[in-house]
Amino acid sequence: MALLTPEDLANMTNALVENDRLITELTDYSLDGLCREIYDTAPHNEKIAIIPITAGNGIIGSFSESLLFTVKHFGMDGFITENTDVAGYYEAVMKGADIILMADDLAYIAHNLKNGKIAHNQICTGRIYAEILCHAKDYADDKDVLVIGLGKVGTPAVETFLKEKQNVYVFDVDSKRVDEVVSNYPVFKYDPNDSKTPKSFFKIFEATPCADTICEDVLKQNSLVSTPGIPCGISGELIEKYGIRIVLEPLGIGTLSMLYAVF
Ligand code: NAD
Ligand code: 2YH
């Protein structure tokens, strides 16, 4: 399990604002507008409590602050509890929280205490980054999408692409995982040696913990890359050479998706 670091979050506020601007340009929906569209939900003045959790590797500098920035940036009401863990949970409830956000090393969840809905970051992150590719206007005619990384974020992305009637080509460094996904879903193995497989793609989704997973061969001029993977899977050199447009941000996009999943 890859853990976020304070360095990953250093530029998070600018990245969220910049990605929201790009998503609006690509889809005609602001990020919160797109979440509203895909979940068919909306905020109703919920009070959102963010509880720092010390379990495992402990508190990550800027993690809670980045969540609070996301909440406030999209016009919602939130606070970070003064206490951590169970005492923080008690404090959140006593202060009238409607929704709890909290993460340990294994799971980052949103739980709506009023309606009982619960959301997991990996599922909601895969979903929103996939939906961004599906809603990108200039890329709507081409239904082929390459998914790199078939883990806990990549798999819900595959499910989202299938729901959105895309032709899904999958790749993972773990060939057993590729075989599992190909046998469980109507998707194709990405195989550049097979004449029926597209060699390059306008739409690429990446969710791995590795750099340089997106190689030159799979790129077209102006491909759109939607990637929650940390670190970034494509080099700055390739981004420039192919005029790649890239949606990539370490925490806020997935967090907003989780909140709309529980409204
Ligand atoms: P995971 O471990 O469940 O899955 C990662 C998958 O990538 C695995 O199947 C692995 O075999 C594959 N992989 C590893 N190296 C590869 C390579 N070189 N080429 C192709 N496939 C490769 O991890 P996850 O929970 O799905 O998370 C994936 C990434 O997304 C991590 O970097 C995580 O930190 C990040 N993440 C980001 C956000 C966000 O908001 N930006 C949210 C959640 C997770
Ligand atoms: O970053 C993580 C894990 N990768 C789980 C999220 C799944 N994508 N957890 C964050 C831990 C936060 C810490 N406990 C805190 O500051 O509260």
CSV table of C-alpha atoms and ligand atoms in Angstrom, one decimal:
chain,number,residue,atom,x,y,z
A,1,MET,CA,0.0,0.0,0.0
A,2,ALA,CA,1.5,3.3,-1.1
A,3,LEU,CA,1.3,6.0,1.5
A,4,LEU,CA,1.0,9.7,0.7
A,5,THR,CA,3.9,11.8,1.9
A,6,PRO,CA,3.9,15.5,2.9
A,7,GLU,CA,6.0,16.1,-0.3
A,8,ASP,CA,3.2,14.6,-2.4
A,9,LEU,CA,0.8,17.2,-0.9
A,10,ALA,CA,3.1,20.2,-1.0
A,11,ASN,CA,1.4,21.7,-4.1
A,12,MET,CA,-2.0,20.1,-3.6
A,13,THR,CA,-4.0,23.3,-3.4
A,14,ASN,CA,-2.7,24.7,-6.7
A,15,ALA,CA,-3.0,21.3,-8.3
A,16,LEU,CA,-6.7,21.0,-7.3
A,17,VAL,CA,-7.5,24.4,-8.6
A,18,GLU,CA,-5.6,23.8,-11.8
A,19,ASN,CA,-7.1,20.4,-12.4
A,20,ASP,CA,-10.6,21.8,-11.8
A,21,ARG,CA,-9.9,24.3,-14.5
A,22,LEU,CA,-8.7,21.6,-16.9
A,23,ILE,CA,-11.7,19.3,-16.1
A,24,THR,CA,-14.1,22.2,-16.9
A,25,GLU,CA,-12.3,22.9,-20.2
A,26,LEU,CA,-12.4,19.2,-21.1
A,27,THR,CA,-15.9,18.3,-20.1
A,28,ASP,CA,-17.9,21.5,-19.7
A,29,TYR,CA,-18.5,20.4,-16.1
A,30,SER,CA,-16.6,21.8,-13.1
A,31,LEU,CA,-15.3,19.0,-10.9
A,32,ASP,CA,-18.3,19.3,-8.4
A,33,GLY,CA,-20.7,19.6,-11.4
A,34,LEU,CA,-19.3,16.3,-12.8
A,35,CYS,CA,-19.6,14.6,-9.4
A,36,ARG,CA,-23.2,15.9,-9.2
A,37,GLU,CA,-23.9,14.4,-12.7
A,38,ILE,CA,-22.4,11.0,-12.1
A,39,TYR,CA,-23.7,10.4,-8.5
A,40,ASP,CA,-26.9,12.3,-8.9
A,41,THR,CA,-26.4,13.8,-5.5
A,42,ALA,CA,-25.7,17.3,-4.1
A,43,PRO,CA,-24.5,18.7,-0.8
A,44,HIS,CA,-27.2,20.0,1.7
A,45,ASN,CA,-25.1,22.0,4.2
A,46,GLU,CA,-23.6,18.9,5.8
A,47,LYS,CA,-21.0,19.5,8.4
A,48,ILE,CA,-17.9,17.5,7.6
A,49,ALA,CA,-15.5,16.4,10.3
A,50,ILE,CA,-11.9,15.4,9.5
A,51,ILE,CA,-10.3,13.1,12.1
A,52,PRO,CA,-6.5,12.8,12.2
A,53,ILE,CA,-5.6,9.1,12.7
A,54,THR,CA,-2.4,8.1,14.4
A,55,ALA,CA,-2.6,4.3,13.8
A,56,GLY,CA,0.1,2.6,11.7
A,57,ASN,CA,2.5,5.1,10.2
A,58,GLY,CA,0.7,7.9,11.9
A,59,ILE,CA,-0.4,11.4,10.9
A,60,ILE,CA,0.8,12.6,7.5
A,61,GLY,CA,1.7,16.3,7.5
A,62,SER,CA,-0.9,18.3,5.5
A,63,PHE,CA,-3.2,15.4,5.0
A,64,SER,CA,-6.1,16.7,7.2
A,65,GLU,CA,-5.4,20.3,6.0
A,66,SER,CA,-5.6,19.2,2.4
A,67,LEU,CA,-9.0,17.6,3.1
A,68,LEU,CA,-10.2,20.7,4.8
A,69,PHE,CA,-9.0,22.8,1.8
A,70,THR,CA,-11.0,20.5,-0.6
A,71,VAL,CA,-14.1,20.8,1.6
A,72,LYS,CA,-13.9,24.6,1.8
A,73,HIS,CA,-12.8,25.1,-1.8
A,74,PHE,CA,-16.1,23.5,-3.0
A,75,GLY,CA,-18.2,25.7,-0.6
A,76,MET,CA,-18.8,23.1,2.1
A,77,ASP,CA,-18.6,23.4,5.9
A,78,GLY,CA,-15.9,21.4,7.6
A,79,PHE,CA,-13.4,21.2,10.5
A,80,ILE,CA,-10.5,19.2,11.8
A,81,THR,CA,-11.0,17.7,15.2
A,82,GLU,CA,-8.6,18.7,17.9
A,83,ASN,CA,-8.4,15.2,19.2
A,84,THR,CA,-7.2,12.2,17.1
A,85,ASP,CA,-8.6,8.6,16.7
A,86,VAL,CA,-11.5,7.6,19.0
A,87,ALA,CA,-11.4,10.8,21.0
A,88,GLY,CA,-11.6,12.7,17.7
A,89,TYR,CA,-14.6,10.6,16.6
A,90,TYR,CA,-16.4,11.4,19.8
A,91,GLU,CA,-15.5,15.1,19.4
A,92,ALA,CA,-16.8,15.1,15.8
A,93,VAL,CA,-20.1,13.6,16.8
A,94,MET,CA,-20.5,15.9,19.8
A,95,LYS,CA,-19.8,18.9,17.5
A,96,GLY,CA,-22.7,17.9,15.2
A,97,ALA,CA,-20.7,16.3,12.3
A,98,ASP,CA,-22.9,14.8,9.5
A,99,ILE,CA,-20.0,13.3,7.6
A,100,ILE,CA,-16.7,11.8,8.9
A,101,LEU,CA,-13.5,11.7,6.8
A,102,MET,CA,-10.7,9.6,8.1
A,103,ALA,CA,-7.8,7.5,6.9
A,104,ASP,CA,-5.4,4.9,8.3
A,105,ASP,CA,-2.7,3.2,6.2
A,106,LEU,CA,-5.2,0.8,4.6
A,107,ALA,CA,-8.3,2.7,4.0
A,108,TYR,CA,-9.5,6.3,3.6
A,109,ILE,CA,-13.3,6.5,4.1
A,110,ALA,CA,-16.2,9.0,4.1
A,111,HIS,CA,-19.1,8.0,6.3
A,112,ASN,CA,-22.4,9.9,6.3
A,113,LEU,CA,-23.8,9.5,9.9
A,114,LYS,CA,-27.2,10.7,8.8
A,115,ASN,CA,-28.0,8.4,5.9
A,116,GLY,CA,-25.5,5.6,6.6
A,117,LYS,CA,-23.7,5.8,3.3
A,118,ILE,CA,-20.0,5.0,3.3
A,119,ALA,CA,-17.4,5.5,0.5
A,120,HIS,CA,-13.9,4.2,0.0
A,121,ASN,CA,-11.2,6.4,-1.5
A,122,GLN,CA,-9.8,3.8,-3.9
A,123,ILE,CA,-13.2,3.1,-5.5
A,124,CYS,CA,-14.3,6.7,-5.7
A,125,THR,CA,-10.9,7.8,-7.1
A,126,GLY,CA,-10.9,5.2,-9.9
A,127,ARG,CA,-14.5,6.2,-10.7
A,128,ILE,CA,-14.0,9.9,-11.0
A,129,TYR,CA,-10.7,9.8,-13.0
A,130,ALA,CA,-12.4,7.3,-15.4
A,131,GLU,CA,-15.5,9.5,-15.7
A,132,ILE,CA,-13.3,12.5,-16.6
A,133,LEU,CA,-12.0,10.6,-19.6
A,134,CYS,CA,-15.5,9.5,-20.6
A,135,HIS,CA,-16.8,13.0,-20.4
A,136,ALA,CA,-14.0,14.7,-22.3
A,137,LYS,CA,-15.8,16.3,-25.3
A,138,ASP,CA,-12.9,16.3,-27.8
A,139,TYR,CA,-12.3,12.6,-27.1
A,140,ALA,CA,-15.9,11.4,-27.2
A,141,ASP,CA,-15.8,9.8,-30.7
A,142,ASP,CA,-13.0,7.4,-29.9
A,143,LYS,CA,-14.2,4.6,-27.5
A,144,ASP,CA,-10.8,2.9,-27.0
A,145,VAL,CA,-9.2,3.4,-23.6
A,146,LEU,CA,-6.0,2.0,-22.2
A,147,VAL,CA,-6.0,1.1,-18.5
A,148,ILE,CA,-2.6,0.7,-16.9
A,149,GLY,CA,-2.6,-0.7,-13.3
A,150,LEU,CA,-5.4,-3.1,-12.3
A,151,GLY,CA,-5.3,-2.7,-8.6
A,152,LYS,CA,-7.8,-1.2,-6.1
A,153,VAL,CA,-8.1,2.0,-8.0
A,154,GLY,CA,-7.7,0.6,-11.6
A,155,THR,CA,-10.4,-2.0,-11.2
A,156,PRO,CA,-13.3,0.3,-10.3
A,157,ALA,CA,-12.0,2.5,-13.3
A,158,VAL,CA,-12.4,-0.6,-15.6
A,159,GLU,CA,-16.0,-1.0,-14.3
A,160,THR,CA,-16.7,2.6,-14.9
A,161,PHE,CA,-15.4,2.5,-18.5
A,162,LEU,CA,-17.5,-0.6,-19.2
A,163,LYS,CA,-20.6,1.2,-17.8
A,164,GLU,CA,-19.8,4.1,-20.1
A,165,LYS,CA,-19.6,1.7,-23.1
A,166,GLN,CA,-15.9,2.1,-23.8
A,167,ASN,CA,-13.6,-0.5,-25.5
A,168,VAL,CA,-11.2,-1.3,-22.6
A,169,TYR,CA,-7.6,-2.5,-23.1
A,170,VAL,CA,-5.8,-3.4,-19.9
A,171,PHE,CA,-2.2,-3.7,-18.9
A,172,ASP,CA,-0.5,-4.6,-15.6
A,173,VAL,CA,3.0,-5.6,-14.8
A,174,ASP,CA,1.4,-8.6,-13.0
A,175,SER,CA,0.3,-10.9,-15.8
A,176,LYS,CA,-1.8,-13.0,-13.4
A,177,ARG,CA,-3.8,-9.9,-12.6
A,178,VAL,CA,-4.3,-9.2,-16.3
A,179,ASP,CA,-5.6,-12.7,-16.8
A,180,GLU,CA,-8.0,-12.4,-13.9
A,181,VAL,CA,-9.4,-9.1,-15.2
A,182,VAL,CA,-9.7,-10.4,-18.7
A,183,SER,CA,-11.6,-13.4,-17.5
A,184,ASN,CA,-13.9,-11.4,-15.2
A,185,TYR,CA,-14.8,-8.5,-17.4
A,186,PRO,CA,-15.4,-8.0,-21.2
A,187,VAL,CA,-12.1,-6.3,-21.7
A,188,PHE,CA,-9.1,-6.9,-24.0
A,189,LYS,CA,-5.5,-7.6,-23.0
A,190,TYR,CA,-3.2,-4.8,-24.3
A,191,ASP,CA,-0.9,-6.6,-26.6
A,192,PRO,CA,1.1,-4.5,-29.1
A,193,ASN,CA,2.1,-7.6,-31.0
A,194,ASP,CA,-1.6,-8.5,-31.8
A,195,SER,CA,-2.7,-6.8,-35.0
A,196,LYS,CA,-6.3,-6.4,-33.5
A,197,THR,CA,-5.0,-4.3,-30.6
A,198,PRO,CA,-4.7,-0.6,-31.0
A,199,LYS,CA,-1.0,0.4,-30.6
A,200,SER,CA,-1.7,3.9,-29.3
A,201,PHE,CA,-4.6,5.6,-27.6
A,202,PHE,CA,-6.2,9.0,-27.2
A,203,LYS,CA,-7.5,8.1,-23.8
A,204,ILE,CA,-5.2,6.6,-21.1
A,205,PHE,CA,-6.0,5.9,-17.5
A,206,GLU,CA,-3.1,5.0,-15.1
A,207,ALA,CA,-3.1,3.9,-11.5
A,208,THR,CA,0.2,2.4,-10.4
A,209,PRO,CA,2.7,3.5,-7.8
A,210,CYS,CA,5.5,3.7,-10.4
A,211,ALA,CA,7.0,6.3,-12.7
A,212,ASP,CA,7.4,5.8,-16.5
A,213,THR,CA,4.6,3.3,-16.9
A,214,ILE,CA,3.3,5.3,-19.9
A,215,CYS,CA,5.8,4.7,-22.7
A,216,GLU,CA,6.1,6.6,-26.0
A,217,ASP,CA,4.5,3.7,-28.0
A,218,VAL,CA,1.1,4.1,-26.5
A,219,LEU,CA,0.8,7.9,-27.0
A,220,LYS,CA,-0.8,9.8,-29.8
A,221,GLN,CA,-0.4,13.5,-30.4
A,222,ASN,CA,-2.7,15.3,-27.8
A,223,SER,CA,-3.6,12.1,-25.9
A,224,LEU,CA,-5.5,12.7,-22.7
A,225,VAL,CA,-4.1,11.0,-19.6
A,226,SER,CA,-6.2,10.7,-16.5
A,227,THR,CA,-4.0,9.4,-13.7
A,228,PRO,CA,-4.3,9.3,-9.9
A,229,GLY,CA,-1.1,7.2,-9.8
A,230,ILE,CA,1.6,8.7,-7.6
A,231,PRO,CA,4.3,9.4,-8.8
A,232,CYS,CA,3.2,10.5,-12.2
A,233,GLY,CA,3.5,7.7,-14.7
A,234,ILE,CA,4.6,9.8,-17.7
A,235,SER,CA,7.7,11.9,-18.0
A,236,GLY,CA,7.7,15.6,-18.5
A,237,GLU,CA,9.6,15.1,-21.8
A,238,LEU,CA,6.8,12.9,-23.3
A,239,ILE,CA,4.1,15.3,-22.0
A,240,GLU,CA,5.8,18.1,-23.9
A,241,LYS,CA,6.7,16.1,-27.0
A,242,TYR,CA,3.2,14.8,-27.6
A,243,GLY,CA,1.2,17.8,-26.2
A,244,ILE,CA,-0.4,15.5,-23.6
A,245,ARG,CA,-3.2,16.9,-21.5
A,246,ILE,CA,-3.0,15.3,-18.0
A,247,VAL,CA,-5.4,15.1,-15.1
A,248,LEU,CA,-3.4,14.4,-12.0
A,249,GLU,CA,-3.8,15.5,-8.4
A,250,PRO,CA,-2.9,13.7,-5.2
A,251,LEU,CA,-6.0,13.8,-2.9
A,252,GLY,CA,-8.7,16.4,-3.6
A,253,ILE,CA,-10.4,15.0,-6.7
A,254,GLY,CA,-10.8,11.6,-5.1
A,255,THR,CA,-12.1,13.2,-1.9
A,256,LEU,CA,-14.8,15.2,-3.6
A,257,SER,CA,-15.9,12.0,-5.4
A,258,MET,CA,-16.2,10.3,-2.0
A,259,LEU,CA,-18.3,13.1,-0.6
A,260,TYR,CA,-20.7,13.1,-3.5
A,261,ALA,CA,-20.9,9.3,-3.1
A,262,VAL,CA,-22.3,9.7,0.4
A,263,PHE,CA,-24.5,12.8,0.0
B,1,NAD,P1,-2.6,-1.3,-5.9
B,1,NAD,O1,-1.3,-1.7,-5.3
B,1,NAD,O2,-3.9,-1.9,-5.5
B,1,NAD,O3,-2.5,-1.4,-7.5
B,1,NAD,C1,-1.4,-1.0,-8.3
B,1,NAD,C2,-1.3,-1.9,-9.5
B,1,NAD,O4,-0.3,-1.4,-10.4
B,1,NAD,C3,-1.0,-3.4,-9.2
B,1,NAD,O5,-1.9,-4.2,-9.8
B,1,NAD,C4,0.4,-3.5,-9.8
B,1,NAD,O6,0.7,-4.8,-10.2
B,1,NAD,C5,0.4,-2.5,-10.9
B,1,NAD,N1,1.7,-2.0,-11.3
B,1,NAD,C6,2.8,-1.7,-10.5
B,1,NAD,N2,3.8,-1.3,-11.3
B,1,NAD,C7,3.4,-1.3,-12.6
B,1,NAD,C8,4.0,-1.0,-13.8
B,1,NAD,N3,5.3,-0.6,-13.9
B,1,NAD,N4,3.3,-1.1,-14.9
B,1,NAD,C9,2.0,-1.6,-14.9
B,1,NAD,N5,1.4,-1.9,-13.7
B,1,NAD,C10,2.1,-1.8,-12.6
B,1,NAD,O7,-2.6,0.3,-5.7
B,1,NAD,P2,-3.9,1.3,-5.8
B,1,NAD,O8,-4.5,1.4,-4.5
B,1,NAD,O9,-4.7,0.8,-7.0
B,1,NAD,O10,-3.2,2.7,-6.1
B,1,NAD,C11,-2.6,2.9,-7.3
B,1,NAD,C12,-1.9,4.3,-7.2
B,1,NAD,O11,-2.9,5.3,-7.1
B,1,NAD,C13,-0.9,4.5,-6.0
B,1,NAD,O12,0.2,5.3,-6.5
B,1,NAD,C14,-1.8,5.3,-5.0
B,1,NAD,O13,-1.0,6.0,-4.1
B,1,NAD,C15,-2.5,6.2,-6.0
B,1,NAD,N6,-3.7,6.8,-5.4
B,1,NAD,C16,-3.9,8.1,-5.7
B,1,NAD,C17,-5.1,8.7,-5.3
B,1,NAD,C18,-5.3,10.1,-5.7
B,1,NAD,O14,-6.3,10.8,-5.2
B,1,NAD,N7,-4.5,10.7,-6.6
B,1,NAD,C19,-6.0,8.0,-4.5
B,1,NAD,C20,-5.8,6.7,-4.3
B,1,NAD,C21,-4.7,6.0,-4.7
B,2,2YH,O1,-2.6,7.5,2.3
B,2,2YH,C1,-3.2,6.7,3.0
B,2,2YH,C2,-3.4,5.3,2.5
B,2,2YH,N1,-2.8,5.1,1.2
B,2,2YH,C3,-4.8,4.9,2.4
B,2,2YH,C4,-5.6,5.7,1.4
B,2,2YH,C5,-6.0,4.8,0.3
B,2,2YH,N2,-5.8,5.5,-0.9
B,2,2YH,N3,-3.7,7.0,4.2
B,2,2YH,C6,-3.6,8.3,4.7
B,2,2YH,C7,-3.3,8.2,6.2
B,2,2YH,C8,-3.6,9.6,6.9
B,2,2YH,C9,-3.1,9.7,8.3
B,2,2YH,N4,-3.5,8.6,9.2
B,2,2YH,C10,-3.6,11.0,8.9
B,2,2YH,O2,-2.9,12.0,8.7
B,2,2YH,O3,-4.7,11.0,9.5
